Amino acid sequence: MENIWLIPLFPFISSVLLMVTAGRMPRKLVAILGAGSVGLSALVVLSVAMEYMQTQTPYSLTLWVWMQVGNFAPGFSFYIDQLTLVMMSVITGVGFLIHLYSTEFMDDDSDYSRYFAYMNMFVAAMLVLVMADNLLLLYLGWEGVGVCSYLLVGFWYKDPVNGAASRKAFVVTRVGDTAMALGLFLLFTELGTLQIQPMLDAANSRWVTGDTLPAIAALLLLGGAVGKSAQLPLHTWLPDAMAGPTPVSALIHAATMVTAGVYLIARTHGLFLLAPDVLLLVALVGLFTLLLAAFTALNQTDIKRILAYSTISQIGYMFLALGVGAWSAGIFHLMTHAFFKALLFLGAGAVVHCLHHEQNIFKMGGLRSKLPVVFWSFLIGSAALAALPFTSGFFSKDQILLSAYELHGAATWLGQPVGPWLWAGGLVGAMLTAIYSFRLVFIVFYGDVGTKPDRQPGWRMAAPLSLLCVLAIFGGWIALPLESVFPLAVEHHVSHLIEGISISIPLIGVLIAWLIYYKRSLPVEGFTESTPGKVLRNFWYSGWAIDKLYDTILVRPYTGLAAALRGEWLDNIYHGIVSICQSLHRGLSNTQTGKMRGYAVGMVVGLIVLITLLGWIV
């Protein structure tokens, strides 16, 4: 396992080479470097995983000491355990499939090389994030994926809308990143280290459950996780981030970056266990986020924005799992979500790619026979997203819901244990998920043909879709060996009725979608076209007007104040300094005449002045 440093190095070197050559490489070589480097990292991860399974012992490797200030000497060090292996496998495995898909999807783009340079730098930063053995190095990867996300969301930067989306993503996530940085300062000040394992040991030896300091530290880390994983109240950046190329959405906003917050909480779960109230807050944030996003997805018309809100909702399920202590179930859903959501995003990209870049689902239709590979990909991905029985999403989401139902503790609501309430809320989200997932399938792939496709996906797009189909179906059978990282999971002892309800709710949601959007035999127009129905639909369509709220109380006052101060008198001082410097520059430029006699006279005069000054001083 001494070769683990190669895992982030391959995509990093590829990114640097692509940046240095600045598009001068042949496209085939760019594609080989871009996708091949991630493929090599995936092979090294596979080798490390096989070696780790033989020893089952966490492994640490320090490449060098990053900095040393007194007793603070964080290393550029990597730590490998079962959780790290799961994350690295998802990043490199799913990442390689997305890169392979991108070699065809982006083939017509003039900035082919720049695209892969950004994508590979992102993969390298994400690998550093999950492999880091200290929170400072983790924060380096954390900020790295933020910068790369900014570059990729605004990849087509000539469109002002894309630039605005990338700036929004950058600014909103910076709010959470600031909270996280404060949390790191607090942990180092109180515990004297940012090494993750020693820090958790020190926290458990110095603090007791319910103390104030671990609660504050956990809250600050939660702030960072909420920003990066697009949870309430910092979720508004993710739907707009769909402005980037579709494979970017598949990689960053479905399979990797938005799961960074989930990973952070899972990695530092020992700290959160000391703050049970914050842990319950994690569950509530996840529950409210998954419901808000599910209602919003149900009313969207853009195929990518539907999947964006679906991502927010599914990350909410992961937060719900972490909040109820179902650590393994949360990471399990992180993995299965990477499979089926990457499949859905790549399927959506194929639809957009073949339909003249059309994204409105109501301008599509009848694509079942026109794009058969994409249809089956969407059908399988939607089934897994809806958690239909025996798909990958079913196994992971079922574990989360049952764990939520069995939540033990003093937390109550309306005099009742909070667990059943969390379970019920999760079931509502599961039904809505099934409805909007198959709403998408029935509108896009059934009915009359809308926009006709002008091409078919090639093998470089079809092969990743096919492999992800297999993972979306059978990925739930993968047993994650996380027993050395998290406390042993408690076996579920709920009644058969509770299990039956959990299984049947998604099926009922699919039935409702079939009746409304395929058979059109369930009359809902009477409500949806009424005045209250339109108001409610518009409210949900706007994302519960949260963007409007932020614009009203934050954005507009700030831009208004900036506009008002644009001509303030203090600026005249700085403008005057600039004008003086510009005048001096023009004066000096005029002395550059190119005539040797003038230069010689200037040198002689200068020498006389210098000698005179020296004689006067002496």
CSV table of N, CA and C in Angstrom, one decimal, residues 196-281:
chain,number,residue,atom,x,y,z
A,196,ILE,N,-6.8,13.5,12.4
A,196,ILE,CA,-8.2,13.1,12.7
A,196,ILE,C,-8.3,12.1,13.8
A,197,GLN,N,-7.6,11.0,13.7
A,197,GLN,CA,-7.7,10.0,14.8
A,197,GLN,C,-7.3,10.5,16.2
A,198,PRO,N,-6.1,11.1,16.3
A,198,PRO,CA,-5.7,11.6,17.6
A,198,PRO,C,-6.7,12.7,18.1
A,199,MET,N,-7.2,13.5,17.2
A,199,MET,CA,-8.2,14.6,17.6
A,199,MET,C,-9.4,14.0,18.2
A,200,LEU,N,-9.9,12.9,17.5
A,200,LEU,CA,-11.1,12.3,18.1
A,200,LEU,C,-10.9,11.6,19.4
A,201,ASP,N,-9.7,11.0,19.5
A,201,ASP,CA,-9.3,10.4,20.8
A,201,ASP,C,-9.2,11.4,21.9
A,202,ALA,N,-8.6,12.6,21.6
A,202,ALA,CA,-8.5,13.7,22.6
A,202,ALA,C,-9.8,14.2,22.9
A,203,ALA,N,-10.7,14.4,22.0
A,203,ALA,CA,-12.1,14.9,22.2
A,203,ALA,C,-12.8,14.0,23.2
A,204,ASN,N,-12.7,12.7,23.0
A,204,ASN,CA,-13.4,11.7,23.8
A,204,ASN,C,-12.8,11.6,25.2
A,205,SER,N,-11.5,11.9,25.4
A,205,SER,CA,-10.9,11.9,26.7
A,205,SER,C,-11.1,13.2,27.5
A,206,ARG,N,-11.2,14.3,26.8
A,206,ARG,CA,-11.3,15.6,27.4
A,206,ARG,C,-12.8,16.0,27.6
A,207,TRP,N,-13.7,15.7,26.7
A,207,TRP,CA,-15.0,16.2,26.8
A,207,TRP,C,-16.0,15.0,27.1
A,208,VAL,N,-17.1,15.3,27.7
A,208,VAL,CA,-18.1,14.3,27.9
A,208,VAL,C,-19.4,14.7,27.1
A,209,THR,N,-20.2,13.7,26.9
A,209,THR,CA,-21.4,13.9,26.0
A,209,THR,C,-22.3,15.0,26.6
A,210,GLY,N,-22.6,16.0,25.7
A,210,GLY,CA,-23.4,17.1,26.1
A,210,GLY,C,-22.7,18.4,26.5
A,211,ASP,N,-21.3,18.3,26.4
A,211,ASP,CA,-20.6,19.5,26.7
A,211,ASP,C,-20.8,20.6,25.6
A,212,THR,N,-20.5,21.8,26.0
A,212,THR,CA,-20.8,22.9,25.1
A,212,THR,C,-19.8,23.0,23.9
A,213,LEU,N,-18.5,22.8,24.2
A,213,LEU,CA,-17.5,22.9,23.2
A,213,LEU,C,-17.6,21.9,22.1
A,214,PRO,N,-17.8,20.6,22.4
A,214,PRO,CA,-18.0,19.7,21.2
A,214,PRO,C,-19.2,20.1,20.4
A,215,ALA,N,-20.3,20.6,21.1
A,215,ALA,CA,-21.5,21.0,20.3
A,215,ALA,C,-21.2,22.1,19.4
A,216,ILE,N,-20.4,23.1,19.9
A,216,ILE,CA,-20.1,24.3,19.0
A,216,ILE,C,-19.2,23.8,17.8
A,217,ALA,N,-18.2,22.9,18.1
A,217,ALA,CA,-17.3,22.4,17.1
A,217,ALA,C,-18.1,21.6,16.0
A,218,ALA,N,-19.0,20.8,16.5
A,218,ALA,CA,-19.9,20.0,15.6
A,218,ALA,C,-20.8,20.8,14.8
A,219,LEU,N,-21.3,21.9,15.4
A,219,LEU,CA,-22.2,22.8,14.6
A,219,LEU,C,-21.4,23.5,13.5
A,220,LEU,N,-20.2,23.9,13.8
A,220,LEU,CA,-19.3,24.6,12.8
A,220,LEU,C,-19.0,23.6,11.6
A,221,LEU,N,-18.7,22.4,12.0
A,221,LEU,CA,-18.4,21.4,10.9
A,221,LEU,C,-19.7,21.1,10.1
A,222,LEU,N,-20.8,21.1,10.8
A,222,LEU,CA,-22.1,20.9,10.1
A,222,LEU,C,-22.3,22.0,9.1
A,223,GLY,N,-21.9,23.2,9.5
A,223,GLY,CA,-22.1,24.4,8.6
A,223,GLY,C,-21.3,24.1,7.3
A,224,GLY,N,-20.1,23.6,7.4
A,224,GLY,CA,-19.3,23.3,6.2
A,224,GLY,C,-19.9,22.2,5.4
A,225,ALA,N,-20.4,21.2,6.1
A,225,ALA,CA,-21.1,20.1,5.4
A,225,ALA,C,-22.3,20.5,4.7
A,226,VAL,N,-23.1,21.4,5.3
A,226,VAL,CA,-24.4,21.8,4.7
A,226,VAL,C,-24.1,22.6,3.4
A,227,GLY,N,-23.0,23.4,3.4
A,227,GLY,CA,-22.7,24.2,2.2
A,227,GLY,C,-22.2,23.3,1.1
A,228,LYS,N,-21.3,22.4,1.4
A,228,LYS,CA,-20.7,21.6,0.3
A,228,LYS,C,-21.7,20.6,-0.2
A,229,SER,N,-22.6,20.1,0.7
A,229,SER,CA,-23.5,19.0,0.3
A,229,SER,C,-24.9,19.6,-0.1
A,230,ALA,N,-25.0,20.9,-0.2
A,230,ALA,CA,-26.3,21.6,-0.7
A,230,ALA,C,-27.5,21.2,0.1
A,231,GLN,N,-27.4,21.4,1.4
A,231,GLN,CA,-28.5,21.2,2.3
A,231,GLN,C,-29.0,22.5,2.9
A,232,LEU,N,-30.3,22.5,3.3
A,232,LEU,CA,-30.8,23.7,3.9
A,232,LEU,C,-29.9,24.3,5.0
A,233,PRO,N,-29.7,25.6,5.0
A,233,PRO,CA,-30.2,26.6,4.1
A,233,PRO,C,-29.3,27.0,3.0
A,234,LEU,N,-28.2,26.2,2.7
A,234,LEU,CA,-27.2,26.6,1.7
A,234,LEU,C,-27.3,25.7,0.5
A,235,HIS,N,-28.5,25.3,0.1
A,235,HIS,CA,-28.7,24.4,-1.0
A,235,HIS,C,-28.9,25.1,-2.4
A,236,THR,N,-29.1,26.4,-2.3
A,236,THR,CA,-29.6,27.1,-3.5
A,236,THR,C,-28.7,27.1,-4.7
A,237,TRP,N,-27.4,26.8,-4.4
A,237,TRP,CA,-26.4,26.9,-5.5
A,237,TRP,C,-26.5,25.7,-6.5
A,238,LEU,N,-27.0,24.6,-6.0
A,238,LEU,CA,-26.9,23.3,-6.8
A,238,LEU,C,-27.8,23.4,-8.0
A,239,PRO,N,-29.0,23.8,-8.0
A,239,PRO,CA,-29.8,23.8,-9.2
A,239,PRO,C,-29.3,24.7,-10.3
A,240,ASP,N,-28.7,25.8,-9.9
A,240,ASP,CA,-28.1,26.7,-10.9
A,240,ASP,C,-26.8,26.2,-11.4
A,241,ALA,N,-26.2,25.3,-10.7
A,241,ALA,CA,-24.9,24.7,-11.1
A,241,ALA,C,-25.1,23.8,-12.3
A,242,MET,N,-26.4,23.5,-12.7
A,242,MET,CA,-26.6,22.7,-13.9
A,242,MET,C,-26.2,23.4,-15.2
A,243,ALA,N,-25.8,24.6,-15.0
A,243,ALA,CA,-25.3,25.4,-16.2
A,243,ALA,C,-24.1,24.8,-16.9
A,244,GLY,N,-23.3,24.0,-16.1
A,244,GLY,CA,-22.2,23.4,-16.7
A,244,GLY,C,-22.5,22.2,-17.6
A,245,PRO,N,-21.5,21.6,-18.2
A,245,PRO,CA,-21.8,20.4,-19.1
A,245,PRO,C,-22.4,19.3,-18.2
A,246,THR,N,-23.2,18.5,-18.8
A,246,THR,CA,-23.9,17.4,-18.1
A,246,THR,C,-23.0,16.4,-17.4
A,247,PRO,N,-21.9,16.0,-18.0
A,247,PRO,CA,-21.0,15.1,-17.3
A,247,PRO,C,-20.4,15.7,-16.0
A,248,VAL,N,-20.3,17.1,-16.0
A,248,VAL,CA,-19.8,17.8,-14.8
A,248,VAL,C,-20.9,17.5,-13.7
A,249,SER,N,-22.1,17.7,-14.1
A,249,SER,CA,-23.2,17.4,-13.1
A,249,SER,C,-23.1,16.0,-12.5
A,250,ALA,N,-22.9,15.1,-13.4
A,250,ALA,CA,-22.8,13.7,-13.0
A,250,ALA,C,-21.6,13.4,-12.0
A,251,LEU,N,-20.5,14.0,-12.3
A,251,LEU,CA,-19.3,13.8,-11.5
A,251,LEU,C,-19.4,14.6,-10.2
A,252,ILE,N,-19.5,15.9,-10.3
A,252,ILE,CA,-19.4,16.8,-9.2
A,252,ILE,C,-20.7,16.9,-8.3
A,253,HIS,N,-21.8,17.0,-9.0
A,253,HIS,CA,-23.0,17.3,-8.3
A,253,HIS,C,-23.9,16.1,-8.1
A,254,ALA,N,-23.4,14.9,-8.3
A,254,ALA,CA,-24.2,13.7,-8.1
A,254,ALA,C,-23.3,12.6,-7.4
A,255,ALA,N,-22.1,12.4,-7.8
A,255,ALA,CA,-21.3,11.3,-7.3
A,255,ALA,C,-20.2,11.6,-6.3
A,256,THR,N,-19.7,12.8,-6.3
A,256,THR,CA,-18.5,13.1,-5.5
A,256,THR,C,-18.6,14.4,-4.6
A,257,MET,N,-18.5,15.5,-5.2
A,257,MET,CA,-18.4,16.7,-4.4
A,257,MET,C,-19.5,16.9,-3.4
A,258,VAL,N,-20.7,16.7,-3.8
A,258,VAL,CA,-21.8,17.0,-2.9
A,258,VAL,C,-21.9,15.9,-1.8
A,259,THR,N,-21.1,14.9,-1.9
A,259,THR,CA,-21.1,13.9,-0.8
A,259,THR,C,-19.9,14.2,0.2
A,260,ALA,N,-19.2,15.3,-0.1
A,260,ALA,CA,-18.1,15.6,0.8
A,260,ALA,C,-18.5,15.9,2.2
A,261,GLY,N,-19.7,16.6,2.3
A,261,GLY,CA,-20.2,17.0,3.6
A,261,GLY,C,-20.6,15.7,4.4
A,262,VAL,N,-21.2,14.7,3.7
A,262,VAL,CA,-21.6,13.5,4.3
A,262,VAL,C,-20.3,12.8,4.8
A,263,TYR,N,-19.3,12.8,4.0
A,263,TYR,CA,-18.0,12.1,4.4
A,263,TYR,C,-17.4,12.8,5.6
A,264,LEU,N,-17.5,14.2,5.6
A,264,LEU,CA,-16.9,14.9,6.7
A,264,LEU,C,-17.6,14.5,8.1
A,265,ILE,N,-18.9,14.5,8.1
A,265,ILE,CA,-19.6,14.1,9.3
A,265,ILE,C,-19.3,12.6,9.7
A,266,ALA,N,-19.3,11.8,8.7
A,266,ALA,CA,-19.0,10.3,8.9
A,266,ALA,C,-17.6,10.2,9.5
A,267,ARG,N,-16.6,10.9,8.9
A,267,ARG,CA,-15.3,10.7,9.3
A,267,ARG,C,-15.1,11.2,10.8
A,268,THR,N,-15.8,12.3,11.1
A,268,THR,CA,-15.6,12.9,12.5
A,268,THR,C,-16.8,12.5,13.4
A,269,HIS,N,-17.4,11.3,13.1
A,269,HIS,CA,-18.6,10.9,13.9
A,269,HIS,C,-18.4,10.8,15.4
A,270,GLY,N,-17.1,10.5,15.8
A,270,GLY,CA,-16.8,10.5,17.2
A,270,GLY,C,-17.1,11.8,17.9
A,271,LEU,N,-16.8,12.9,17.2
A,271,LEU,CA,-17.1,14.2,17.7
A,271,LEU,C,-18.6,14.5,17.8
A,272,PHE,N,-19.3,14.1,16.8
A,272,PHE,CA,-20.8,14.3,16.7
A,272,PHE,C,-21.5,13.5,17.8
A,273,LEU,N,-21.0,12.4,18.1
A,273,LEU,CA,-21.6,11.5,19.2
A,273,LEU,C,-21.5,12.2,20.6
A,274,LEU,N,-20.6,13.2,20.7
A,274,LEU,CA,-20.5,13.9,22.0
A,274,LEU,C,-21.5,15.1,22.0
A,275,ALA,N,-22.2,15.3,20.9
A,275,ALA,CA,-23.2,16.4,20.8
A,275,ALA,C,-24.5,15.9,20.2
A,276,PRO,N,-25.2,15.1,21.1
A,276,PRO,CA,-26.5,14.5,20.5
A,276,PRO,C,-27.5,15.4,20.0
A,277,ASP,N,-27.5,16.7,20.5
A,277,ASP,CA,-28.5,17.6,20.0
A,277,ASP,C,-28.1,18.1,18.6
A,278,VAL,N,-26.8,18.2,18.3
A,278,VAL,CA,-26.4,18.5,17.0
A,278,VAL,C,-26.6,17.4,16.0
A,279,LEU,N,-26.5,16.2,16.5
A,279,LEU,CA,-26.7,15.0,15.7
A,279,LEU,C,-28.2,14.9,15.3
A,280,LEU,N,-29.1,15.2,16.3
A,280,LEU,CA,-30.5,15.3,15.9
A,280,LEU,C,-30.8,16.4,14.9
A,281,LEU,N,-30.0,17.5,15.0
A,281,LEU,CA,-30.2,18.6,14.0
A,281,LEU,C,-29.7,18.1,12.7
